Amino acid sequence: MDYGHELRFGSFITPSAASPRDVVDLAVLSEQAGLDLVTFQDHPYQPAFLDTWTLLSWVAARTERVRLAGNVLNLPLRPPAVLARAVASLDRLSGGRVELGLGAGGFWDPIVAMGGERLTPGESVDALEQAIDVVRGLWDTSTRERLVAGGEHHHVDGAKRGPAPAHDVEIWLGALKPRMLRLVGAKADGWLPSLPYLQSIEAFARGNATIDDAARAAGRDPGAVRRLLNVGGRFTAEGGGGFLQGPPRQWAEQVAAVTLEHGVSTYVVMGDDSTTLAVLGQEVAPAARELVAAERARTEVRA
């Protein structure tokens, strides 16, 4: 189940409106600690949070190397045609450092209160699939063909294409249920669930199987889909705890095992503790990469 992707580590920072400087400082620290990715949740109906897209733009200007993404952006309140141009613009401004995490929506009462349309679970998956087609169509400047894309919930009819992003922006979907997982396999570049919602690594493995089957049915290589995971954890002096509950070396060994057995290649640690982020970037990430590289090398020799 090792898909062979480069191992990455990131932060999942609370976009608290009460302490915006602290939020940005944690993002900057993530880069300084050597992390690869900074993400923020997106709940536009939550007045206690900063607007995620504004925050991503500000952080892009304060950093130089780290990748940035919503984790995940709330599609029902972010029209995909406008979002496509926003992502492409920030990607160009940041030198190709933006990825697109998308969610179908789940908290419908506040979404409706903010002017969004209430959708059934099935309709929300349809809307997400249509949004992907709209976004990719607007990014595709290889043709001047008139763009018609989408469907009942999200569509464009003759919209001008462009601008294209500075790099091939990956679309990652926050997904748990089978139909969403099949959409990941058919059309997305990455799967971005949260371990607390999955509840177990075994559930991740079952999701992988659904995605792989859908990818093959769509004529895609399952390895084209990056597997990301939002995780919680705590560093302790003593080992022997559960997943990501122990010293840095234990974290590295557990991460390496999950990467090699279940294909996770990006670990995004939830929480706002600066020490955790520093240890993750400076100790866990290098050790985990070394373990994974060594095992991959041994596997190639045996093959």
Tab-separated table of C-alpha atoms in Angstrom:
chain	number	residue	atom	x	y	z
A	1	MET	CA	0.000	0.000	0.000
A	2	ASP	CA	3.007	2.308	-0.169
A	3	TYR	CA	2.231	4.604	-3.102
A	4	GLY	CA	5.768	5.975	-3.118
A	5	HIS	CA	4.948	9.640	-2.621
A	6	GLU	CA	7.375	12.046	-1.012
A	7	LEU	CA	6.815	12.286	2.732
A	8	ARG	CA	5.470	15.673	3.884
A	9	PHE	CA	4.493	17.193	7.214
A	10	GLY	CA	2.224	20.112	7.965
A	11	SER	CA	0.374	22.145	10.560
A	12	PHE	CA	-3.370	22.624	11.050
A	13	ILE	CA	-3.694	25.966	12.837
A	14	THR	CA	-6.888	27.380	14.339
A	15	PRO	CA	-7.705	30.663	12.506
A	16	SER	CA	-8.687	32.489	15.675
A	17	ALA	CA	-9.925	36.034	15.066
A	18	ALA	CA	-9.148	36.914	18.681
A	19	SER	CA	-5.399	36.447	18.218
A	20	PRO	CA	-4.533	36.960	14.530
A	21	ARG	CA	-0.866	37.720	15.215
A	22	ASP	CA	-0.464	34.412	17.054
A	23	VAL	CA	-2.048	32.562	14.136
A	24	VAL	CA	0.357	34.091	11.635
A	25	ASP	CA	3.320	33.547	13.957
A	26	LEU	CA	2.506	29.815	14.103
A	27	ALA	CA	2.384	29.682	10.316
A	28	VAL	CA	5.773	31.392	10.061
A	29	LEU	CA	7.174	29.072	12.742
A	30	SER	CA	5.910	26.084	10.741
A	31	GLU	CA	8.096	27.164	7.844
A	32	GLN	CA	11.069	27.907	10.088
A	33	ALA	CA	10.751	24.451	11.685
A	34	GLY	CA	11.027	22.814	8.282
A	35	LEU	CA	7.402	21.797	7.785
A	36	ASP	CA	6.133	21.501	4.228
A	37	LEU	CA	2.544	22.636	4.571
A	38	VAL	CA	0.411	25.113	6.547
A	39	THR	CA	-3.359	24.629	6.604
A	40	PHE	CA	-6.403	26.275	8.181
A	41	GLN	CA	-9.964	25.061	8.613
A	42	ASP	CA	-12.642	26.985	6.734
A	43	HIS	CA	-15.960	27.801	8.385
A	44	PRO	CA	-17.116	31.127	6.880
A	45	TYR	CA	-20.184	31.158	9.133
A	46	GLN	CA	-18.023	31.124	12.286
A	47	PRO	CA	-17.459	34.720	13.502
A	48	ALA	CA	-14.768	33.585	15.942
A	49	PHE	CA	-12.547	32.684	12.980
A	50	LEU	CA	-10.632	34.794	10.512
A	51	ASP	CA	-11.696	34.384	6.901
A	52	THR	CA	-9.568	31.524	5.693
A	53	TRP	CA	-8.861	32.797	2.192
A	54	THR	CA	-7.781	36.216	3.469
A	55	LEU	CA	-5.566	34.478	6.024
A	56	LEU	CA	-3.968	32.221	3.402
A	57	SER	CA	-3.172	35.275	1.305
A	58	TRP	CA	-1.601	37.092	4.250
A	59	VAL	CA	0.455	34.047	5.252
A	60	ALA	CA	1.630	33.590	1.665
A	61	ALA	CA	3.104	37.082	1.835
A	62	ARG	CA	4.816	36.325	5.166
A	63	THR	CA	6.433	33.048	4.039
A	64	GLU	CA	8.740	31.965	1.232
A	65	ARG	CA	8.779	28.177	0.940
A	66	VAL	CA	5.908	26.429	2.726
A	67	ARG	CA	2.839	25.221	0.825
A	68	LEU	CA	-0.591	26.558	1.809
A	69	ALA	CA	-4.095	25.083	1.729
A	70	GLY	CA	-7.539	25.292	3.223
A	71	ASN	CA	-8.321	22.196	5.252
A	72	VAL	CA	-10.820	22.089	3.671
A	73	LEU	CA	-12.504	25.038	1.903
A	74	ASN	CA	-16.271	25.239	2.321
A	75	LEU	CA	-17.625	24.807	-1.206
A	76	PRO	CA	-21.256	25.789	-0.478
A	77	LEU	CA	-20.101	29.311	0.451
A	78	ARG	CA	-17.261	29.664	-2.075
A	79	PRO	CA	-18.480	29.652	-5.706
A	80	PRO	CA	-16.060	27.431	-7.627
A	81	ALA	CA	-15.588	29.711	-10.634
A	82	VAL	CA	-14.478	32.587	-8.415
A	83	LEU	CA	-12.484	30.218	-6.211
A	84	ALA	CA	-10.626	28.889	-9.258
A	85	ARG	CA	-9.392	32.365	-10.112
A	86	ALA	CA	-8.535	33.125	-6.485
A	87	VAL	CA	-6.459	29.947	-6.183
A	88	ALA	CA	-4.678	30.539	-9.479
A	89	SER	CA	-3.954	34.150	-8.553
A	90	LEU	CA	-2.505	33.308	-5.141
A	91	ASP	CA	-0.538	30.427	-6.622
A	92	ARG	CA	1.068	32.804	-9.111
A	93	LEU	CA	1.708	35.450	-6.453
A	94	SER	CA	3.268	32.920	-4.067
A	95	GLY	CA	5.476	31.199	-6.632
A	96	GLY	CA	3.440	27.994	-6.902
A	97	ARG	CA	2.771	27.219	-3.230
A	98	VAL	CA	-1.025	26.777	-3.085
A	99	GLU	CA	-3.022	23.542	-3.082
A	100	LEU	CA	-6.824	23.298	-3.099
A	101	GLY	CA	-8.514	21.373	-0.305
A	102	LEU	CA	-12.274	21.138	-0.868
A	103	GLY	CA	-15.190	19.938	1.235
A	104	ALA	CA	-18.785	19.324	0.218
A	105	GLY	CA	-20.171	21.039	3.328
A	106	GLY	CA	-21.740	19.491	6.386
A	107	PHE	CA	-23.046	22.121	8.790
A	108	TRP	CA	-26.080	23.098	6.774
A	109	ASP	CA	-27.957	25.300	9.258
A	110	PRO	CA	-25.156	27.911	9.474
A	111	ILE	CA	-24.457	27.543	5.752
A	112	VAL	CA	-28.075	28.393	4.980
A	113	ALA	CA	-27.982	31.231	7.519
A	114	MET	CA	-25.099	32.724	5.496
A	115	GLY	CA	-27.052	32.503	2.241
A	116	GLY	CA	-25.981	29.079	1.023
A	117	GLU	CA	-28.316	26.505	-0.468
A	118	ARG	CA	-29.221	23.485	1.658
A	119	LEU	CA	-28.302	20.273	-0.145
A	120	THR	CA	-28.930	16.633	0.569
A	121	PRO	CA	-25.864	14.420	1.025
A	122	GLY	CA	-26.239	13.140	-2.529
A	123	GLU	CA	-26.681	16.629	-3.956
A	124	SER	CA	-23.602	17.861	-2.118
A	125	VAL	CA	-21.472	15.166	-3.768
A	126	ASP	CA	-22.920	16.090	-7.158
A	127	ALA	CA	-22.128	19.749	-6.463
A	128	LEU	CA	-18.551	18.917	-5.502
A	129	GLU	CA	-17.994	16.889	-8.663
A	130	GLN	CA	-19.383	19.738	-10.764
A	131	ALA	CA	-17.165	22.218	-8.944
A	132	ILE	CA	-14.045	20.173	-9.761
A	133	ASP	CA	-14.964	20.264	-13.445
A	134	VAL	CA	-15.517	24.025	-13.315
A	135	VAL	CA	-12.229	24.683	-11.534
A	136	ARG	CA	-10.158	22.471	-13.812
A	137	GLY	CA	-11.835	23.954	-16.876
A	138	LEU	CA	-11.006	27.509	-15.862
A	139	TRP	CA	-7.401	26.556	-15.115
A	140	ASP	CA	-6.975	24.902	-18.527
A	141	THR	CA	-5.545	27.577	-20.793
A	142	SER	CA	-4.146	25.063	-23.293
A	143	THR	CA	-7.219	25.654	-25.439
A	144	ARG	CA	-9.380	28.611	-26.416
A	145	GLU	CA	-12.412	26.385	-26.790
A	146	ARG	CA	-15.548	27.843	-25.239
A	147	LEU	CA	-15.843	26.545	-21.679
A	148	VAL	CA	-19.060	24.816	-20.698
A	149	ALA	CA	-18.713	22.794	-17.514
A	150	GLY	CA	-20.570	21.716	-14.405
A	151	GLY	CA	-24.242	20.989	-13.897
A	152	GLU	CA	-27.274	21.840	-11.833
A	153	HIS	CA	-25.460	23.219	-8.788
A	154	HIS	CA	-22.290	24.745	-10.228
A	155	HIS	CA	-21.741	25.569	-13.867
A	156	VAL	CA	-20.114	27.952	-16.304
A	157	ASP	CA	-21.347	28.647	-19.807
A	158	GLY	CA	-18.828	30.506	-21.932
A	159	ALA	CA	-16.615	31.774	-19.092
A	160	LYS	CA	-13.147	32.949	-20.117
A	161	ARG	CA	-10.387	30.554	-19.160
A	162	GLY	CA	-7.493	31.543	-16.930
A	163	PRO	CA	-5.359	32.551	-15.334
A	164	ALA	CA	-3.565	29.232	-15.102
A	165	PRO	CA	-1.877	28.504	-11.758
A	166	ALA	CA	1.901	28.701	-11.535
A	167	HIS	CA	2.079	24.938	-10.934
A	168	ASP	CA	-0.265	21.963	-11.227
A	169	VAL	CA	-2.400	22.710	-8.185
A	170	GLU	CA	-3.599	19.529	-6.513
A	171	ILE	CA	-7.249	19.174	-5.504
A	172	TRP	CA	-7.615	17.325	-2.198
A	173	LEU	CA	-11.031	16.250	-0.959
A	174	GLY	CA	-12.131	15.876	2.631
A	175	ALA	CA	-14.128	12.652	2.363
A	176	LEU	CA	-15.410	9.861	4.588
A	177	LYS	CA	-18.373	8.092	2.988
A	178	PRO	CA	-18.244	5.699	0.012
A	179	ARG	CA	-19.638	7.995	-2.685
A	180	MET	CA	-17.232	10.780	-1.744
A	181	LEU	CA	-14.368	8.296	-1.676
A	182	ARG	CA	-15.284	7.135	-5.170
A	183	LEU	CA	-15.173	10.761	-6.317
A	184	VAL	CA	-11.672	11.043	-4.843
A	185	GLY	CA	-10.553	8.049	-6.868
A	186	ALA	CA	-12.215	9.227	-10.060
A	187	LYS	CA	-11.277	12.918	-10.120
A	188	ALA	CA	-9.171	14.194	-7.205
A	189	ASP	CA	-5.438	14.442	-6.596
A	190	GLY	CA	-5.602	13.693	-2.899
A	191	TRP	CA	-7.657	12.342	-0.010
A	192	LEU	CA	-7.593	14.497	3.143
A	193	PRO	CA	-9.565	12.962	6.041
A	194	SER	CA	-9.134	13.549	9.767
A	195	LEU	CA	-8.159	10.561	11.911
A	196	PRO	CA	-10.549	11.505	14.759
A	197	TYR	CA	-13.463	11.174	12.318
A	198	LEU	CA	-12.121	7.961	10.790
A	199	GLN	CA	-11.482	6.677	14.334
A	200	SER	CA	-8.859	4.134	13.234
A	201	ILE	CA	-6.086	3.445	10.775
A	202	GLU	CA	-8.064	0.374	9.703
A	203	ALA	CA	-10.855	2.684	8.511
A	204	PHE	CA	-8.241	4.536	6.478
A	205	ALA	CA	-7.246	1.255	4.846
A	206	ARG	CA	-10.868	0.569	3.895
A	207	GLY	CA	-11.122	4.044	2.390
A	208	ASN	CA	-7.944	3.408	0.412
A	209	ALA	CA	-9.483	0.291	-1.121
A	210	THR	CA	-12.589	2.204	-2.239
A	211	ILE	CA	-10.475	4.989	-3.744
A	212	ASP	CA	-8.187	2.538	-5.535
A	213	ASP	CA	-11.119	0.657	-7.068
A	214	ALA	CA	-12.694	3.921	-8.252
A	215	ALA	CA	-9.407	5.133	-9.703
A	216	ARG	CA	-8.947	1.942	-11.710
A	217	ALA	CA	-12.564	2.112	-12.919
A	218	ALA	CA	-11.854	5.644	-14.172
A	219	GLY	CA	-8.704	4.500	-15.954
A	220	ARG	CA	-6.374	6.106	-13.416
A	221	ASP	CA	-3.393	4.813	-11.486
A	222	PRO	CA	-4.374	4.675	-7.781
A	223	GLY	CA	-0.911	6.028	-7.064
A	224	ALA	CA	-1.942	9.313	-8.681
A	225	VAL	CA	-4.013	10.052	-5.566
A	226	ARG	CA	-1.985	11.429	-2.675
A	227	ARG	CA	-3.081	10.191	0.771
A	228	LEU	CA	-3.037	12.897	3.454
A	229	LEU	CA	-4.153	12.629	7.068
A	230	ASN	CA	-5.037	15.163	9.763
A	231	VAL	CA	-3.800	13.777	13.063
A	232	GLY	CA	-3.610	14.759	16.699
A	233	GLY	CA	-0.747	13.847	18.954
A	234	ARG	CA	1.253	14.602	22.078
A	235	PHE	CA	4.945	14.266	22.813
A	236	THR	CA	5.768	12.465	26.049
A	237	ALA	CA	9.021	11.359	27.631
A	238	GLU	CA	7.957	7.733	27.913
A	239	GLY	CA	7.147	5.449	25.016
A	240	GLY	CA	4.479	2.815	24.711
A	241	GLY	CA	1.484	5.103	24.222
A	242	GLY	CA	-0.982	4.999	21.373
A	243	PHE	CA	-0.560	6.447	17.917
A	244	LEU	CA	1.509	9.668	18.141
A	245	GLN	CA	1.534	9.524	21.940
A	246	GLY	CA	5.177	9.244	22.930
A	247	PRO	CA	8.698	10.553	22.284
A	248	PRO	CA	9.775	11.861	18.858
A	249	ARG	CA	11.444	8.589	17.868
A	250	GLN	CA	8.222	6.687	18.499
A	251	TRP	CA	6.325	9.221	16.389
A	252	ALA	CA	8.809	8.721	13.547
A	253	GLU	CA	8.537	4.936	13.712
A	254	GLN	CA	4.736	5.035	13.760
A	255	VAL	CA	4.583	7.493	10.875
A	256	ALA	CA	6.974	5.350	8.835
A	257	ALA	CA	4.903	2.231	9.506
A	258	VAL	CA	1.639	3.896	8.448
A	259	THR	CA	3.300	5.301	5.328
A	260	LEU	CA	4.672	1.925	4.262
A	261	GLU	CA	1.574	-0.093	5.173
A	262	HIS	CA	-1.251	2.308	4.284
A	263	GLY	CA	0.237	4.857	1.898
A	264	VAL	CA	-0.173	8.056	3.913
A	265	SER	CA	2.421	10.505	2.638
A	266	THR	CA	1.327	13.784	4.251
A	267	TYR	CA	0.737	14.151	7.989
A	268	VAL	CA	-0.967	17.353	9.122
A	269	VAL	CA	-0.817	17.826	12.890
A	270	MET	CA	-3.785	19.564	14.465
A	271	GLY	CA	-3.220	22.033	17.284
A	272	ASP	CA	-1.627	25.331	18.106
A	273	ASP	CA	1.368	24.337	20.216
A	274	SER	CA	4.575	25.876	18.931
A	275	THR	CA	6.807	23.274	20.614
A	276	THR	CA	4.917	20.403	18.987
A	277	LEU	CA	5.301	21.974	15.558
A	278	ALA	CA	9.006	22.619	16.106
A	279	VAL	CA	9.710	19.050	17.238
A	280	LEU	CA	7.616	17.683	14.383
A	281	GLY	CA	9.642	19.565	11.795
A	282	GLN	CA	13.076	19.291	13.340
A	283	GLU	CA	13.055	15.764	14.797
A	284	VAL	CA	10.137	13.628	13.650
A	285	ALA	CA	10.127	14.548	9.950
A	286	PRO	CA	13.842	13.845	9.267
A	287	ALA	CA	13.763	10.570	11.213
A	288	ALA	CA	10.579	9.352	9.524
A	289	ARG	CA	11.925	10.202	6.082
A	290	GLU	CA	15.112	8.266	6.825
A	291	LEU	CA	13.163	5.191	7.940
A	292	VAL	CA	10.871	5.262	4.907
A	293	ALA	CA	13.735	5.808	2.469
A	294	ALA	CA	15.689	2.904	3.968
A	295	GLU	CA	12.736	0.522	3.696
A	296	ARG	CA	11.948	1.615	0.152
A	297	ALA	CA	15.577	1.015	-0.804
A	298	ARG	CA	15.479	-2.487	0.695
A	299	THR	CA	12.253	-3.226	-1.162
A	300	GLU	CA	13.800	-2.160	-4.467
A	301	VAL	CA	16.810	-4.396	-3.858
A	302	ARG	CA	14.560	-7.404	-3.088
A	303	ALA	CA	12.524	-6.689	-6.229
